[in-house]
PDB file of C-alpha atoms in Angstrom:
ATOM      1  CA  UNK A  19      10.007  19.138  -8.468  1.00 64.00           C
ATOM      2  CA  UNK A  20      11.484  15.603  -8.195  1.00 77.00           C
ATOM      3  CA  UNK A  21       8.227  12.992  -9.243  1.00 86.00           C
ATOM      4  CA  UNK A  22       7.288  10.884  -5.708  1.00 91.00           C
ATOM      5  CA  UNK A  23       5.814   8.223  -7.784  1.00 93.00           C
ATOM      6  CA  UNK A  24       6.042   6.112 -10.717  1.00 95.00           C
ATOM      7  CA  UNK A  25       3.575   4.712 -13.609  1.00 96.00           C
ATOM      8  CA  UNK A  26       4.502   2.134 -16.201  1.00 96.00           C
ATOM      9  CA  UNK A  27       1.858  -0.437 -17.982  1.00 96.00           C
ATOM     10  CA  UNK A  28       3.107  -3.207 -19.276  1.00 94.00           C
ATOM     11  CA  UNK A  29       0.740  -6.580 -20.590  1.00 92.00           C
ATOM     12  CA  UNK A  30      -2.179  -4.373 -19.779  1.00 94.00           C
ATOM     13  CA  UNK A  31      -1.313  -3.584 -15.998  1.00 96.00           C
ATOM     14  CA  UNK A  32      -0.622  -0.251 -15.084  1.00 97.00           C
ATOM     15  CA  UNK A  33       1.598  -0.279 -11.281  1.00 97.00           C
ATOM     16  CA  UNK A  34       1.879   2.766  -9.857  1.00 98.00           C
ATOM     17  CA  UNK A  35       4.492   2.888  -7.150  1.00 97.00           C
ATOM     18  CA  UNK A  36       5.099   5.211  -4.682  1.00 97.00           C
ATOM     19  CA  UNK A  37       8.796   6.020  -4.516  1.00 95.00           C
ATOM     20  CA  UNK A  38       9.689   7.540  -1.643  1.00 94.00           C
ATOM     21  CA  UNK A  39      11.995   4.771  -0.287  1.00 93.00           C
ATOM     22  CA  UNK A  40      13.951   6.602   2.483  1.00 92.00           C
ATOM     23  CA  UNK A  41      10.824   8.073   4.196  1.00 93.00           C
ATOM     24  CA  UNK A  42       9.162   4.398   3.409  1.00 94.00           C
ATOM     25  CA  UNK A  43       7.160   6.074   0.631  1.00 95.00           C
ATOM     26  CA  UNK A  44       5.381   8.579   3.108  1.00 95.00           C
ATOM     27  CA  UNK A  45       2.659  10.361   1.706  1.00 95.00           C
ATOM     28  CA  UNK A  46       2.916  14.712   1.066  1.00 95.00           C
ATOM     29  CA  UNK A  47       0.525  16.330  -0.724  1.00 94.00           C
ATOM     30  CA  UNK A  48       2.343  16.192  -4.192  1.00 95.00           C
ATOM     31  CA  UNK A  49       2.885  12.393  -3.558  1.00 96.00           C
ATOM     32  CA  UNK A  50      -1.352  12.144  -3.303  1.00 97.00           C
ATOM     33  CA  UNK A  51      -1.556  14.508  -6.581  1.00 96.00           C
ATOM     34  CA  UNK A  52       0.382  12.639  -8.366  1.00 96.00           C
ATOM     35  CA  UNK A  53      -1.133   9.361  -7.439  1.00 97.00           C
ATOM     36  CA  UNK A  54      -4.953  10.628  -8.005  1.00 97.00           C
ATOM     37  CA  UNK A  55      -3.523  12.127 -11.777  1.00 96.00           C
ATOM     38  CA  UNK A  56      -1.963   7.997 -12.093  1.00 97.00           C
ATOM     39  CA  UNK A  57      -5.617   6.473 -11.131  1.00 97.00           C
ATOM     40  CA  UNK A  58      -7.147   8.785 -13.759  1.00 96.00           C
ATOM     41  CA  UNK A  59      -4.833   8.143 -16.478  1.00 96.00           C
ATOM     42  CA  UNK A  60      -5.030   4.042 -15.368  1.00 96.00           C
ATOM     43  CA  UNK A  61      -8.548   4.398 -15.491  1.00 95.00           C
ATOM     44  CA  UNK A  62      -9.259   6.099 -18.659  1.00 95.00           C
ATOM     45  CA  UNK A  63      -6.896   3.716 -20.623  1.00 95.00           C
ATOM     46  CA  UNK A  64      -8.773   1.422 -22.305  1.00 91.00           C
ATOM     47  CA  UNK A  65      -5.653  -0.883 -22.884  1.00 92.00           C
ATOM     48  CA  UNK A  66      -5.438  -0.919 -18.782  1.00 96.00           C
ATOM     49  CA  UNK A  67      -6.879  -4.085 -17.589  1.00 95.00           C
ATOM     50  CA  UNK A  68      -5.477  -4.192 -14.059  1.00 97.00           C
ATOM     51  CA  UNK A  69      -3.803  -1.680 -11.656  1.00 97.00           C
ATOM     52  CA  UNK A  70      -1.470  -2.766  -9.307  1.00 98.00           C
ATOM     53  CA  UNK A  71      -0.662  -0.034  -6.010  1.00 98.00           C
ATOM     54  CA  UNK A  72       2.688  -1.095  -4.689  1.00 97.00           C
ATOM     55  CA  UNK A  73       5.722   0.689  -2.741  1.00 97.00           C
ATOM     56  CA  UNK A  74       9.532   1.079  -3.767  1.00 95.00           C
ATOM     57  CA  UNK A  75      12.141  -0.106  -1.229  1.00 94.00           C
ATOM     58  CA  UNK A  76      11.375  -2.212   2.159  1.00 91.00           C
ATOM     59  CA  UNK A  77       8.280  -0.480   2.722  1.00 94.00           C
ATOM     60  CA  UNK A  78       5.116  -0.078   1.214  1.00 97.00           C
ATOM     61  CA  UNK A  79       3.749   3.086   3.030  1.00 97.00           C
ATOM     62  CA  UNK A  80       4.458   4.865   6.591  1.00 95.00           C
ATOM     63  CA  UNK A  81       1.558   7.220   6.318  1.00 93.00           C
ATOM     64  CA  UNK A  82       1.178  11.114   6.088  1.00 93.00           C
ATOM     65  CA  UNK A  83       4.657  11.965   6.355  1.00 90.00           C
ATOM     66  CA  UNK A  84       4.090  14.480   9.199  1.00 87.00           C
ATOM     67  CA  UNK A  85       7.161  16.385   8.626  1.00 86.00           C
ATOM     68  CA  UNK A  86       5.568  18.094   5.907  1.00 85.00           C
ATOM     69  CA  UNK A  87       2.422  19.042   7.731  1.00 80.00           C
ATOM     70  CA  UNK A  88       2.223  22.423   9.581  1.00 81.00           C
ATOM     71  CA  UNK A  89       1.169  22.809  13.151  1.00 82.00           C
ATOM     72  CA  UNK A  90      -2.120  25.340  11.786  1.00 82.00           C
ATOM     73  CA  UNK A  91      -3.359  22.959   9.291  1.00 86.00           C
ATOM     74  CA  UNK A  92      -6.974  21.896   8.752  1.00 91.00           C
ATOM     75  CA  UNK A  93      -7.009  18.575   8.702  1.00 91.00           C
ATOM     76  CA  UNK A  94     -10.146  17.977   7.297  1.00 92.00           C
ATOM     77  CA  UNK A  95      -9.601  20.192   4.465  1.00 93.00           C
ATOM     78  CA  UNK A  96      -6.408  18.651   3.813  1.00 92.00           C
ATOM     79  CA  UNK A  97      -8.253  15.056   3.598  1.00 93.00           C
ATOM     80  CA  UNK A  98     -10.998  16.607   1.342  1.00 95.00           C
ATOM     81  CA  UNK A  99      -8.105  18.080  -1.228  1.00 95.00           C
ATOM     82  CA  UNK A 100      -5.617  15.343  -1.352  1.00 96.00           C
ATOM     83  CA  UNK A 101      -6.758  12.208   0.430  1.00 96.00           C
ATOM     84  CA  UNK A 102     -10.707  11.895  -0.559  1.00 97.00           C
ATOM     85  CA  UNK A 103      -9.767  11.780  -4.683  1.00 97.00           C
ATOM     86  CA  UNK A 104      -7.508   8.754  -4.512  1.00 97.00           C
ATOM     87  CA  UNK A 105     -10.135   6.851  -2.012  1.00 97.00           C
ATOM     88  CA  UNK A 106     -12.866   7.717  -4.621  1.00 96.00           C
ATOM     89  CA  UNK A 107     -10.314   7.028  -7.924  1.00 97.00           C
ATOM     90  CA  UNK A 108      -9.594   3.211  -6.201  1.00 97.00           C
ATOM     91  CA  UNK A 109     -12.926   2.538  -4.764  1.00 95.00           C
ATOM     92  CA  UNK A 110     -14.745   3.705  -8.012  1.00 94.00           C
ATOM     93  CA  UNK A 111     -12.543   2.132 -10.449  1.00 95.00           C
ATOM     94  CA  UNK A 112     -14.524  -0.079 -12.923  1.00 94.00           C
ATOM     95  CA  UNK A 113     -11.143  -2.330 -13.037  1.00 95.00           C
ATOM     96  CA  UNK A 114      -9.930  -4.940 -10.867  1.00 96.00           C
ATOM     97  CA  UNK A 115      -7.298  -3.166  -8.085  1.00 97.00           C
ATOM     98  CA  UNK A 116      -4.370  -4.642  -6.185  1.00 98.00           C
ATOM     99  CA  UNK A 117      -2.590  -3.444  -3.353  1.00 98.00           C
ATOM    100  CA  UNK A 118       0.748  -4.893  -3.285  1.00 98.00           C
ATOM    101  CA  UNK A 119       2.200  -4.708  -0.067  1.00 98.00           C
ATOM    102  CA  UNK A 120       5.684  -5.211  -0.321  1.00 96.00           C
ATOM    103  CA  UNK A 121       6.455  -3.814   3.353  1.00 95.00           C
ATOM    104  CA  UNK A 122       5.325  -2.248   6.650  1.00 96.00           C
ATOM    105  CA  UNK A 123       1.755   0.021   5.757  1.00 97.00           C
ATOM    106  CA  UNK A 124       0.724   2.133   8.518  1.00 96.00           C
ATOM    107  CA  UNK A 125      -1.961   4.907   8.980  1.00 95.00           C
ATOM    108  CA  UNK A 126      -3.030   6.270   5.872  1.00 95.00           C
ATOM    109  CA  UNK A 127      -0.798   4.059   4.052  1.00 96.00           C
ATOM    110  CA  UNK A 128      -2.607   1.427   5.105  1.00 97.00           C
ATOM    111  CA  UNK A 129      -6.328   3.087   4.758  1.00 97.00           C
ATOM    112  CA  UNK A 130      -5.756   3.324   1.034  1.00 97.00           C
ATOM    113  CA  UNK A 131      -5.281  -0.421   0.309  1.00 97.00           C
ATOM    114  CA  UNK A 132      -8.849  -1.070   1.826  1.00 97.00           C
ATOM    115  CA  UNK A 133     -10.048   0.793  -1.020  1.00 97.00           C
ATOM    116  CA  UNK A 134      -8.496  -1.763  -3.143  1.00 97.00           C
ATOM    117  CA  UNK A 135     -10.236  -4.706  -4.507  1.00 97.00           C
ATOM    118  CA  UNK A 136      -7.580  -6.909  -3.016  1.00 97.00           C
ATOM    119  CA  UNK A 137      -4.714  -7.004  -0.525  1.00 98.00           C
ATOM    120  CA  UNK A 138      -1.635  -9.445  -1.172  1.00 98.00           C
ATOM    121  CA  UNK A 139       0.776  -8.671   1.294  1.00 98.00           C
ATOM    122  CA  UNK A 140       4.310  -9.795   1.513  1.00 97.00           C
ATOM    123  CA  UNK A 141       5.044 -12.096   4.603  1.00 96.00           C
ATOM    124  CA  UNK A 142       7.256  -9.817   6.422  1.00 96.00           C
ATOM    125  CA  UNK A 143       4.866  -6.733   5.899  1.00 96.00           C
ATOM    126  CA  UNK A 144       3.603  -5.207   9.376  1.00 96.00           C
ATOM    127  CA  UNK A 145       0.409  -3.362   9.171  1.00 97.00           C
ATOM    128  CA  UNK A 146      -1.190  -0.940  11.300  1.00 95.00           C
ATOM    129  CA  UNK A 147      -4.039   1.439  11.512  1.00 93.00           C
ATOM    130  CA  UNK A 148      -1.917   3.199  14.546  1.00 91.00           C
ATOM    131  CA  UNK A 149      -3.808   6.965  14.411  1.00 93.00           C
ATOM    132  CA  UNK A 150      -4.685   6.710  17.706  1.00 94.00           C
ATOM    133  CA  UNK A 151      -1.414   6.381  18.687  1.00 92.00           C
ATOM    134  CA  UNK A 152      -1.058  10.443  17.092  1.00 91.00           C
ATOM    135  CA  UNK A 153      -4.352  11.787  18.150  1.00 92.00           C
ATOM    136  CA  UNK A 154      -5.957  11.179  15.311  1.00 92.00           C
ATOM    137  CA  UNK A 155      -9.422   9.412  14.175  1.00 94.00           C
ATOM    138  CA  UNK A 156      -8.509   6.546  11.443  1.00 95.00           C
ATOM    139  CA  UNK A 157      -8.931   8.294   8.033  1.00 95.00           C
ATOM    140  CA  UNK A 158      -8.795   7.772   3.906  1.00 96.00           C
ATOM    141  CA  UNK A 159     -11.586   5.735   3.869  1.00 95.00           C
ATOM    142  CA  UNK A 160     -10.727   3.298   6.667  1.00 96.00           C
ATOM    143  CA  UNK A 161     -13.813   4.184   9.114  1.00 96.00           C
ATOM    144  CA  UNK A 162     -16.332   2.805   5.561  1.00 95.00           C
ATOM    145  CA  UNK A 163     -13.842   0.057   4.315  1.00 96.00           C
ATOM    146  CA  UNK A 164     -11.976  -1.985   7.558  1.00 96.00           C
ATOM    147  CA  UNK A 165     -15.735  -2.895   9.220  1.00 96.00           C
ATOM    148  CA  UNK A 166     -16.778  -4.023   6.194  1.00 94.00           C
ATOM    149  CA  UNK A 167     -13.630  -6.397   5.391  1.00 95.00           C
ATOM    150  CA  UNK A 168     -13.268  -7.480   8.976  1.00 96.00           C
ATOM    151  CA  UNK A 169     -16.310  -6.824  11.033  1.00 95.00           C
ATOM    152  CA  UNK A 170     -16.990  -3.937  13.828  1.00 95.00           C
ATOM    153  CA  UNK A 171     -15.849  -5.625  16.865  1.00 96.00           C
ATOM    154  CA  UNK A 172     -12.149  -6.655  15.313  1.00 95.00           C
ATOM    155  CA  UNK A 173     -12.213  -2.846  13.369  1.00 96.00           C
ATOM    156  CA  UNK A 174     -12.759  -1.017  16.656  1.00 96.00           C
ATOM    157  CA  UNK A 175     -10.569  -3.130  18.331  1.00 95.00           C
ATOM    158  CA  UNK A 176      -7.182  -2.338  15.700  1.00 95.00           C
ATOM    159  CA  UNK A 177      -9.095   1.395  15.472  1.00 95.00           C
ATOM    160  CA  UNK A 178      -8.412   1.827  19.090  1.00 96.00           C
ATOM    161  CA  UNK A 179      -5.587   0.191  20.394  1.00 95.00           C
ATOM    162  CA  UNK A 180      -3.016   0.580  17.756  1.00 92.00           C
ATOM    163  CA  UNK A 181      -1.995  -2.496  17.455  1.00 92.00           C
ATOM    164  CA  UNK A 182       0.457  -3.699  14.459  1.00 96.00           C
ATOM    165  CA  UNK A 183      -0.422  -6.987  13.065  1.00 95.00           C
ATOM    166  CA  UNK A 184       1.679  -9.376  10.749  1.00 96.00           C
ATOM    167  CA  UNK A 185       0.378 -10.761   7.016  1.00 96.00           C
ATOM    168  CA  UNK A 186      -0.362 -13.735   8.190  1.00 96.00           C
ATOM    169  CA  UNK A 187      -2.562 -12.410  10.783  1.00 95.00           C
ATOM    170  CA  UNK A 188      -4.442  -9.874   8.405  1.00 96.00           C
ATOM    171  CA  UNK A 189      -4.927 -12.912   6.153  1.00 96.00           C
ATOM    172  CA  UNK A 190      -6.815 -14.591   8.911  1.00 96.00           C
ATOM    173  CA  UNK A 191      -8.650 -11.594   9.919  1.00 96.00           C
ATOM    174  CA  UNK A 192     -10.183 -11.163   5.888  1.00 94.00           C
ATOM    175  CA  UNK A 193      -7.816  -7.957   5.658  1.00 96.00           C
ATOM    176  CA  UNK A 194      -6.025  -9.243   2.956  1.00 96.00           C
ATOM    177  CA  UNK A 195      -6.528 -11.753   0.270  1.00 96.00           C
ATOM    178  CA  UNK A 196      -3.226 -13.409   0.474  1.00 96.00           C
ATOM    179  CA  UNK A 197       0.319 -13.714   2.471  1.00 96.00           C
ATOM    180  CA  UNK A 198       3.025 -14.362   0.184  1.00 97.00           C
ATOM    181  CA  UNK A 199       6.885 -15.339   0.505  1.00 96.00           C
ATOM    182  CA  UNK A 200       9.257 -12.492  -0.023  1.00 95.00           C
ATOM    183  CA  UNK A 201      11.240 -14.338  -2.743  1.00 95.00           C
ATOM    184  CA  UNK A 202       8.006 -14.781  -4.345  1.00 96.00           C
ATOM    185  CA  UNK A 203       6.464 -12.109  -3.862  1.00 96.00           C
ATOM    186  CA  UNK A 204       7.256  -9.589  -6.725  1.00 95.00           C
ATOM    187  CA  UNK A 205       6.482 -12.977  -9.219  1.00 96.00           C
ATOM    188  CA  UNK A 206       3.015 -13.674  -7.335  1.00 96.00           C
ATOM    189  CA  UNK A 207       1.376  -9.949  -7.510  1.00 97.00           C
ATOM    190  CA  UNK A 208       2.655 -10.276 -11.133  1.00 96.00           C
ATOM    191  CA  UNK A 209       0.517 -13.881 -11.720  1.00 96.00           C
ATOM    192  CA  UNK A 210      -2.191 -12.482  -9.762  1.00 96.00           C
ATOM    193  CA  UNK A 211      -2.584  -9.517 -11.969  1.00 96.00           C
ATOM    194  CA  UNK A 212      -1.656 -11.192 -15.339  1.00 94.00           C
ATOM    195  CA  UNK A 213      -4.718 -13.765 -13.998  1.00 93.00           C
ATOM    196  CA  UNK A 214      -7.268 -10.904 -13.579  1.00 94.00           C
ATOM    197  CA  UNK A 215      -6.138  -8.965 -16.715  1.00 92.00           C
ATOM    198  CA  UNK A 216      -7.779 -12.249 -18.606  1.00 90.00           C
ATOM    199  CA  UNK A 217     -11.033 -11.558 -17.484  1.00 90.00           C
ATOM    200  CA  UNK A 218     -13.594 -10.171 -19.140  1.00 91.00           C
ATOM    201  CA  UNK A 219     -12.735  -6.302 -17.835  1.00 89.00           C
ATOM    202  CA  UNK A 220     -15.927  -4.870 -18.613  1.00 89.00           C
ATOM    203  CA  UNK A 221     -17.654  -7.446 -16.573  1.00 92.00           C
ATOM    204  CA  UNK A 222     -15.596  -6.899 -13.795  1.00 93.00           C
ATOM    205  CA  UNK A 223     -16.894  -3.563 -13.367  1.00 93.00           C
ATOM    206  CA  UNK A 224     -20.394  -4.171 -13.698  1.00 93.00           C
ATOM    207  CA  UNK A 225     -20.106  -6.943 -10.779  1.00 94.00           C
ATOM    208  CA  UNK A 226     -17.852  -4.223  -8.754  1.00 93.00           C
ATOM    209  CA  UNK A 227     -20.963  -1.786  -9.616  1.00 93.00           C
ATOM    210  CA  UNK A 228     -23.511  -4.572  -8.585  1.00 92.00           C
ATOM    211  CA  UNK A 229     -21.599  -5.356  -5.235  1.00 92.00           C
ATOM    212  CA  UNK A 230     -21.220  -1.961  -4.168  1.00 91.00           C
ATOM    213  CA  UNK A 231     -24.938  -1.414  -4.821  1.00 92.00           C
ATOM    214  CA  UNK A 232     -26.046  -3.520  -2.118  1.00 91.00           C
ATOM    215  CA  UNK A 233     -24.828  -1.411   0.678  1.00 89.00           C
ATOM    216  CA  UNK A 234     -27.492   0.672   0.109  1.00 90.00           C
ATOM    217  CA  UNK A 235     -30.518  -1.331  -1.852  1.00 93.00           C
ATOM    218  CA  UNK A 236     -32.844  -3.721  -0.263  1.00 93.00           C
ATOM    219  CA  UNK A 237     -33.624  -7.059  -1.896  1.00 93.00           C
ATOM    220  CA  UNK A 238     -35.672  -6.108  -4.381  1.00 93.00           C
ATOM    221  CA  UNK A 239     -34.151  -2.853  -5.642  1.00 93.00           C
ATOM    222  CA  UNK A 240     -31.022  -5.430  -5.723  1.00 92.00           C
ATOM    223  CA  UNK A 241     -32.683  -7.506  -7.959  1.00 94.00           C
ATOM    224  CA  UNK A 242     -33.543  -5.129 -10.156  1.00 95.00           C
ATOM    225  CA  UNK A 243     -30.391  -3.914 -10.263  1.00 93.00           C
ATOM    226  CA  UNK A 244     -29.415  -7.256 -11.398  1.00 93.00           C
ATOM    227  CA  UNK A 245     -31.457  -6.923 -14.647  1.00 93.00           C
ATOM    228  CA  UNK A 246     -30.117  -4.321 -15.425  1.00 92.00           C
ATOM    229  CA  UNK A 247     -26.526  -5.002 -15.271  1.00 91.00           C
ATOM    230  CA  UNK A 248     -26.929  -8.663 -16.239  1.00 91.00           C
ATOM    231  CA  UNK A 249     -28.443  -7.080 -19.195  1.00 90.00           C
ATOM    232  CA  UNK A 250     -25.203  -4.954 -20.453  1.00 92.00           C
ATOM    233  CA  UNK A 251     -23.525  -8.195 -19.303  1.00 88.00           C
ATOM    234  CA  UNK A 252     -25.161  -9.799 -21.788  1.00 89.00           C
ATOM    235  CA  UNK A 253     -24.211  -7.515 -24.833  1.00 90.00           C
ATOM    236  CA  UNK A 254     -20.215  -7.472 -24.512  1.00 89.00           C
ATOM    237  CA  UNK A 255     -18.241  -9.274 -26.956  1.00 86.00           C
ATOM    238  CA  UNK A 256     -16.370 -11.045 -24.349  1.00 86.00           C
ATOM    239  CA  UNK A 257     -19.736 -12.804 -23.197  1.00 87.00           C
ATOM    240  CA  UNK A 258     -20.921 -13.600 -26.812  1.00 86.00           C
ATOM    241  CA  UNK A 259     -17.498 -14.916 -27.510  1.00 83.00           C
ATOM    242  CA  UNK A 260     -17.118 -17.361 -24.447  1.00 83.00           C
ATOM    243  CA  UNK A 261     -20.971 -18.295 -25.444  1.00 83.00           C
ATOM    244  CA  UNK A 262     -19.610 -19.640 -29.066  1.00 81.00           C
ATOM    245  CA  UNK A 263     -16.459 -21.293 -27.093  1.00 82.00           C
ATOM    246  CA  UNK A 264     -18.332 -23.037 -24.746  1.00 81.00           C
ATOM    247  CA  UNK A 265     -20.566 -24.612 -27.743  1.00 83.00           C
ATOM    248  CA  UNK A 266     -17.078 -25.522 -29.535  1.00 79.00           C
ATOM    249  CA  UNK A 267     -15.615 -26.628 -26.521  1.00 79.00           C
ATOM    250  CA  UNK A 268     -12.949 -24.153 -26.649  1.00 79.00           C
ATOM    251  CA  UNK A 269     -10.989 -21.965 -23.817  1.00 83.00           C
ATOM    252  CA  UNK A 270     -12.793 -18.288 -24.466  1.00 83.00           C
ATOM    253  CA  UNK A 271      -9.620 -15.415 -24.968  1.00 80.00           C
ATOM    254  CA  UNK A 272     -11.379 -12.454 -23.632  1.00 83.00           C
ATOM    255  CA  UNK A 273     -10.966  -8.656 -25.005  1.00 82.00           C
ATOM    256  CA  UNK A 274     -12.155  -6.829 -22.389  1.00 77.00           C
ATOM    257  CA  UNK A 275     -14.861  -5.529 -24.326  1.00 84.00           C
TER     258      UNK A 275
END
């Protein structure tokens, strides 16, 4: 079976791409497969620093390619077996996440880059939630993630109408970190990701960890929480070595250890 996706590393940022450019990378149930084996491979590699979720072609994701789904299927069960690991692979991933969208992301497509730690989204890209226009309740994540970025009012209002909005507009609703020329746009998510892959990685997880936390800890389980993160914080090489570059006013090179 042909491969629907592809996974290189390079400087220490793995980009998978989805690469099915004449159905504008629509998902099928081998596309998701292979995506949630890419995220588990990205994430076990220690010499992965980054991961970068992008689209080949003019588009960065259509959706569930509905051609491939039968009339009699469950589509719950089909979310729990191919949708729900990649949500929990991108929203669990102790490293820093991009979602690169290069095009139009729509239904699903969409839903998966809320699970990513950040959105930069090329300036011609069209977005849309759009399953109500098919019958369907938003899915992959979006009902948890999209109030959370944007608010309830503004997520029940794209939820329900439909409505496709451009970058610039999902820059200015807090959907997505950045809009971004299309010339520039393949040398930008590159920056952006060469910028984060300098960070102390191991750090970056704990304050992910931390962060997501406080969804469901009070203020003083919070704090507590701090303590005990602050503490491993503490330990990593990358903190004692910015500790001894500070004192000799030097630029600290961290390891991601």
């Amino acid at each position: 079976m042909k491969r629907e996706m592809n996974y290189a590393v390079k400087d220490q940022v793995a980009t998978l791409t989805l690469a099915r450019p004449k159905q504008l990378n629509a998902l099928t149930s081998n596309l998701l497969e292979e995506l949630a084996d890419a995220l588990e491979e990205a994430n076990q590699d220690e010499e992965v620093r980054v991961i970068v979720l992008t689209g080949e072609g003019r588009g960065f994701c259509a959706g569930q390619d509905l051609k491939t789904v039968s009339p009699e299927l469950d589509h719950g069960e089909y979310l729990q077996q191919y949708y729900h690991p990649v949500v929990r692979a991108l929203a669990k991933s102790k490293k820093p996440t991009i979602a690169a969208i290069n095009g139009v992301a729509a239904g699903a497509g969409l839903s998966l880059t809320l699970a990513c730690d950040f959105r930069l989204v090329d300036k011609e890209a069209k977005l849309s939630l759009g399953f109500i226009n098919i019958g369907l309740v938003p899915d992959a994540g979006a009902p948890y993630f999209l109030p959370r970025l944007i608010g309830a009012a503004k997520a029940t209002e794209l939820a329900l109408l439909g409505d496709t909005i451009s970058a610039d507009e999902a820059v200015s609703l807090n959907l997505a970190t950045r809009s971004i020329e299309s010339e520039q746009f393949v040398e930008e998510v590159t920056a952006f990701a060469r910028q984060l892959a300098d960070r102390p990685t191991k750090v970056i997880g704990y304050i992910k960890q931390l962060q997501a936390a406080s969804y469901e800890n009070n203020l003083e389980e919070m704090l507590a929480q701090e303590i005990i993160y602050q503490s491993r914080a503490g330990k990593t090489e990358d903190h004692l070595h910015a500790v001894e570059s500070f004192i000799e006013k030097k630029r600290p090179v961290f390891v991601g250890r």
